[in-house]
CSV table of N, CA and C in Angstrom, one decimal:
chain,number,residue,atom,x,y,z
A,1,MET,N,0.7,-1.2,-0.1
A,1,MET,CA,-0.1,0.2,0.2
A,1,MET,C,0.8,1.3,0.1
A,2,LYS,N,1.7,1.4,0.6
A,2,LYS,CA,2.9,2.2,0.9
A,2,LYS,C,3.5,2.5,-0.6
A,3,GLU,N,3.7,1.5,-1.3
A,3,GLU,CA,4.2,1.5,-2.6
A,3,GLU,C,3.2,2.3,-3.6
A,4,GLU,N,1.9,2.0,-3.4
A,4,GLU,CA,0.9,2.7,-4.2
A,4,GLU,C,0.9,4.0,-3.9
A,5,ARG,N,1.0,4.6,-2.9
A,5,ARG,CA,1.1,5.8,-2.4
A,5,ARG,C,2.5,6.8,-2.9
A,6,LYS,N,3.4,6.0,-3.1
A,6,LYS,CA,4.6,6.7,-3.6
A,6,LYS,C,4.4,6.8,-5.1
A,7,GLN,N,3.8,5.6,-5.7
A,7,GLN,CA,3.8,5.9,-7.1
A,7,GLN,C,2.5,6.9,-7.5
A,8,THR,N,1.7,7.0,-6.6
A,8,THR,CA,0.7,8.2,-6.9
A,8,THR,C,1.2,9.5,-6.3
A,9,SER,N,2.0,9.8,-5.4
A,9,SER,CA,2.7,11.0,-5.0
A,9,SER,C,3.6,11.3,-6.3
A,10,GLN,N,4.3,10.3,-6.7
A,10,GLN,CA,5.2,10.4,-7.7
A,10,GLN,C,4.5,10.9,-8.9
A,11,SER,N,3.5,10.4,-9.5
A,11,SER,CA,2.6,10.5,-10.5
A,11,SER,C,1.9,12.3,-10.3
A,12,GLU,N,1.4,12.5,-9.2
A,12,GLU,CA,0.9,13.6,-9.0
A,12,GLU,C,2.0,14.7,-9.1
A,13,ARG,N,3.2,14.5,-8.8
A,13,ARG,CA,4.2,15.4,-8.8
A,13,ARG,C,4.7,15.7,-10.4
A,14,LYS,N,4.7,14.6,-11.3
A,14,LYS,CA,4.9,14.8,-12.6
A,14,LYS,C,3.9,15.5,-13.4
A,15,LEU,N,2.6,15.2,-12.7
A,15,LEU,CA,1.3,16.2,-13.4
A,15,LEU,C,1.7,17.5,-12.9
A,16,SER,N,2.0,17.8,-11.7
A,16,SER,CA,2.1,19.4,-11.4
A,16,SER,C,3.3,20.0,-12.1
A,17,GLU,N,4.3,19.2,-12.4
A,17,GLU,CA,5.5,19.8,-13.2
A,17,GLU,C,5.0,20.2,-14.5
A,18,GLN,N,4.1,19.1,-15.1
A,18,GLN,CA,3.9,19.4,-16.3
A,18,GLN,C,3.0,20.6,-16.5
A,19,LYS,N,2.1,21.0,-15.7
A,19,LYS,CA,1.2,22.1,-15.4
A,19,LYS,C,1.8,23.4,-15.3
A,20,GLU,N,2.8,23.5,-14.4
A,20,GLU,CA,3.4,24.5,-14.1
A,20,GLU,C,5.1,24.5,-13.9
A,21,PRO,N,5.7,24.5,-15.0
A,21,PRO,CA,7.1,24.3,-15.0
A,21,PRO,C,7.8,25.3,-14.6
A,22,ASN,N,9.2,25.1,-14.3
A,22,ASN,CA,9.9,26.2,-13.6
A,22,ASN,C,10.1,27.3,-14.7
A,23,LEU,N,9.3,28.2,-14.8
A,23,LEU,CA,9.4,29.3,-15.6
A,23,LEU,C,10.1,30.5,-14.8
A,24,PRO,N,10.7,31.3,-15.8
A,24,PRO,CA,11.2,32.8,-15.2
A,24,PRO,C,9.8,33.4,-14.7
A,25,LYS,N,10.1,34.3,-13.6
A,25,LYS,CA,9.2,35.0,-12.9
A,25,LYS,C,8.4,35.7,-14.2
A,26,GLU,N,8.8,36.4,-15.1
A,26,GLU,CA,7.9,37.0,-16.2
A,26,GLU,C,7.2,36.0,-16.7
A,27,GLU,N,7.5,34.9,-16.9
A,27,GLU,CA,6.5,34.0,-17.7
A,27,GLU,C,5.5,33.5,-16.9
A,28,ARG,N,5.6,33.3,-15.6
A,28,ARG,CA,4.8,32.6,-14.7
A,28,ARG,C,3.6,33.2,-14.7
A,29,PRO,N,2.4,32.0,-14.7
A,29,PRO,CA,1.2,32.4,-14.4
A,29,PRO,C,0.6,33.2,-13.2
A,30,PRO,N,-0.2,34.2,-13.3
A,30,PRO,CA,-0.3,35.2,-12.1
A,30,PRO,C,-1.0,34.2,-11.0
A,31,HIS,N,-0.8,34.4,-9.8
A,31,HIS,CA,-1.6,33.7,-8.6
A,31,HIS,C,-2.8,34.2,-8.2
A,32,LEU,N,-3.9,33.8,-8.3
A,32,LEU,CA,-5.0,34.8,-7.9
A,32,LEU,C,-5.4,34.5,-6.6
A,33,CYS,N,-6.0,35.2,-5.6
A,33,CYS,CA,-6.5,35.3,-4.2
A,33,CYS,C,-7.8,34.1,-4.3
A,34,PRO,N,-7.6,33.0,-3.5
A,34,PRO,CA,-8.7,32.1,-3.6
A,34,PRO,C,-9.9,32.8,-3.0
A,35,ILE,N,-9.9,33.8,-2.3
A,35,ILE,CA,-11.2,34.4,-1.7
A,35,ILE,C,-11.9,35.3,-2.5
A,36,CYS,N,-11.1,36.4,-3.2
A,36,CYS,CA,-11.9,37.4,-4.0
A,36,CYS,C,-11.2,37.5,-5.2
A,37,GLY,N,-10.2,36.7,-5.9
A,37,GLY,CA,-10.0,36.4,-7.2
A,37,GLY,C,-9.0,37.6,-7.6
A,38,GLN,N,-8.6,38.5,-6.6
A,38,GLN,CA,-7.4,39.5,-7.2
A,38,GLN,C,-6.1,38.8,-7.3
A,39,MET,N,-5.1,39.6,-7.8
A,39,MET,CA,-3.8,39.2,-7.5
A,39,MET,C,-3.1,39.1,-6.2
A,40,SER,N,-2.4,37.8,-6.1
A,40,SER,CA,-1.9,37.7,-4.6
A,40,SER,C,-0.8,38.6,-4.5
A,41,GLN,N,-0.7,39.1,-3.1
A,41,GLN,CA,0.3,39.8,-2.7
A,41,GLN,C,1.5,38.8,-2.0
A,42,LYS,N,2.8,39.2,-2.2
A,42,LYS,CA,3.7,38.8,-1.4
A,42,LYS,C,3.6,38.4,-0.1
A,43,SER,N,3.2,39.7,0.4
A,43,SER,CA,3.2,39.6,2.0
A,43,SER,C,1.8,39.0,2.8
A,44,ALA,N,0.9,38.5,1.8
A,44,ALA,CA,-0.1,37.8,2.3
A,44,ALA,C,-0.3,36.7,1.5
A,45,TYR,N,0.7,36.1,0.9
A,45,TYR,CA,0.5,34.8,-0.1
A,45,TYR,C,-0.4,33.8,0.7
A,46,PRO,N,-1.0,33.1,0.0
A,46,PRO,CA,-1.5,33.1,-1.5
A,46,PRO,C,-2.8,34.4,-1.5
A,47,PHE,N,-2.9,34.8,-0.6
A,47,PHE,CA,-3.9,35.9,-0.4
A,47,PHE,C,-3.5,37.4,-1.1
A,48,CYS,N,-4.6,38.0,-1.4
A,48,CYS,CA,-4.3,39.4,-1.8
A,48,CYS,C,-4.1,40.4,-0.7
A,49,SER,N,-4.5,40.3,0.6
A,49,SER,CA,-4.5,41.1,1.7
A,49,SER,C,-4.7,40.4,3.0
A,50,SER,N,-4.4,40.8,4.0
A,50,SER,CA,-4.7,40.2,5.4
A,50,SER,C,-6.1,40.1,5.5
A,51,ARG,N,-7.1,41.4,4.9
A,51,ARG,CA,-8.5,40.7,5.1
A,51,ARG,C,-8.9,39.4,4.4
A,52,CYS,N,-8.6,39.0,3.2
A,52,CYS,CA,-8.7,37.9,2.6
A,52,CYS,C,-8.3,36.8,3.5
A,53,ARG,N,-6.9,36.8,4.1
A,53,ARG,CA,-6.5,35.7,4.8
A,53,ARG,C,-7.2,35.6,6.3
A,54,ALA,N,-7.7,36.7,6.7
A,54,ALA,CA,-8.5,36.5,8.1
A,54,ALA,C,-10.1,35.9,7.6
A,55,ILE,N,-10.8,36.3,6.3
A,55,ILE,CA,-11.8,35.6,5.8
A,55,ILE,C,-11.7,34.0,5.9
A,56,ASP,N,-10.6,33.7,5.0
A,56,ASP,CA,-10.5,32.2,4.9
A,56,ASP,C,-10.1,31.8,6.5
A,57,LEU,N,-9.5,32.1,7.4
A,57,LEU,CA,-9.2,31.6,8.6
A,57,LEU,C,-10.6,31.5,9.4
A,58,ASN,N,-11.4,32.2,9.2
A,58,ASN,CA,-12.7,32.4,9.8
A,58,ASN,C,-13.6,31.1,9.1
A,59,ARG,N,-13.3,30.9,7.9
A,59,ARG,CA,-14.1,29.8,7.2
A,59,ARG,C,-13.6,28.2,8.2
A,60,TRP,N,-12.2,28.4,8.1
A,60,TRP,CA,-11.8,27.3,8.8
A,60,TRP,C,-12.1,27.0,10.1
A,61,LEU,N,-12.2,27.9,10.9
A,61,LEU,CA,-12.7,28.1,12.4
A,61,LEU,C,-14.0,27.9,12.6
A,62,SER,N,-15.0,28.5,11.6
A,62,SER,CA,-16.7,28.6,11.7
A,62,SER,C,-16.9,26.9,11.3
A,63,GLY,N,-16.1,26.3,10.5
A,63,GLY,CA,-16.5,24.7,9.9
A,63,GLY,C,-16.9,25.2,8.5
A,64,ALA,N,-16.8,26.1,7.8
A,64,ALA,CA,-17.2,26.0,6.3
A,64,ALA,C,-16.2,25.2,5.5
A,65,TYR,N,-15.2,25.0,5.9
A,65,TYR,CA,-14.2,24.0,5.4
A,65,TYR,C,-14.0,22.7,6.2
A,66,ILE,N,-14.4,21.7,5.6
A,66,ILE,CA,-14.3,20.5,6.6
A,66,ILE,C,-13.3,19.6,5.6
A,67,LEU,N,-12.6,18.8,6.1
A,67,LEU,CA,-11.8,17.6,5.9
A,67,LEU,C,-12.6,16.3,6.1
A,68,PRO,N,-12.7,15.4,5.2
A,68,PRO,CA,-13.2,14.2,5.6
A,68,PRO,C,-12.4,13.5,6.4
A,69,PRO,N,-12.9,12.6,7.4
A,69,PRO,CA,-12.1,11.8,8.3
A,69,PRO,C,-11.4,10.9,7.7
A,70,SER,N,-9.9,10.4,8.2
A,70,SER,CA,-9.2,9.7,7.7
A,70,SER,C,-9.4,8.3,7.1
A,71,SER,N,-10.4,7.7,8.0
A,71,SER,CA,-11.0,6.2,7.6
A,71,SER,C,-11.5,6.5,6.4
A,72,GLN,N,-12.4,7.8,6.1
A,72,GLN,CA,-13.2,7.8,4.6
A,72,GLN,C,-12.4,7.8,3.6
A,73,ILE,N,-11.2,8.5,3.8
A,73,ILE,CA,-10.0,8.7,2.7
A,73,ILE,C,-9.6,7.3,2.2
A,74,SER,N,-9.2,6.4,3.4
A,74,SER,CA,-8.5,5.0,3.0
A,74,SER,C,-9.7,4.3,2.3
A,75,ASP,N,-10.9,4.3,2.6
A,75,ASP,CA,-11.9,3.4,2.1
A,75,ASP,C,-12.0,4.0,0.7
A,76,GLU,N,-12.0,5.2,0.3
A,76,GLU,CA,-12.1,5.7,-1.0
A,76,GLU,C,-11.0,5.1,-1.9
A,77,GLU,N,-9.5,5.1,-1.4
A,77,GLU,CA,-8.5,4.6,-2.1
A,77,GLU,C,-8.4,3.2,-2.6
A,78,GLU,N,-9.1,2.4,-1.7
A,78,GLU,CA,-9.3,0.9,-2.1
A,78,GLU,C,-10.3,0.6,-3.1
């Protein structure tokens, strides 16, 4: 099972390399804020501002974002 996970992670890594290869900064696609869609700022990455960062944190703390239990994840892999 560990070998399957290694293979999956390696294939996922290859896929991500194909999507966004190591390009010079001028040629990289812009990173957009996941909250409002504006350009992300280096000081608040991956968000555009501390306001959007706080909104995201509030969503995590209020339960708007929920991760499935680990037992449910392992059942789906089989």
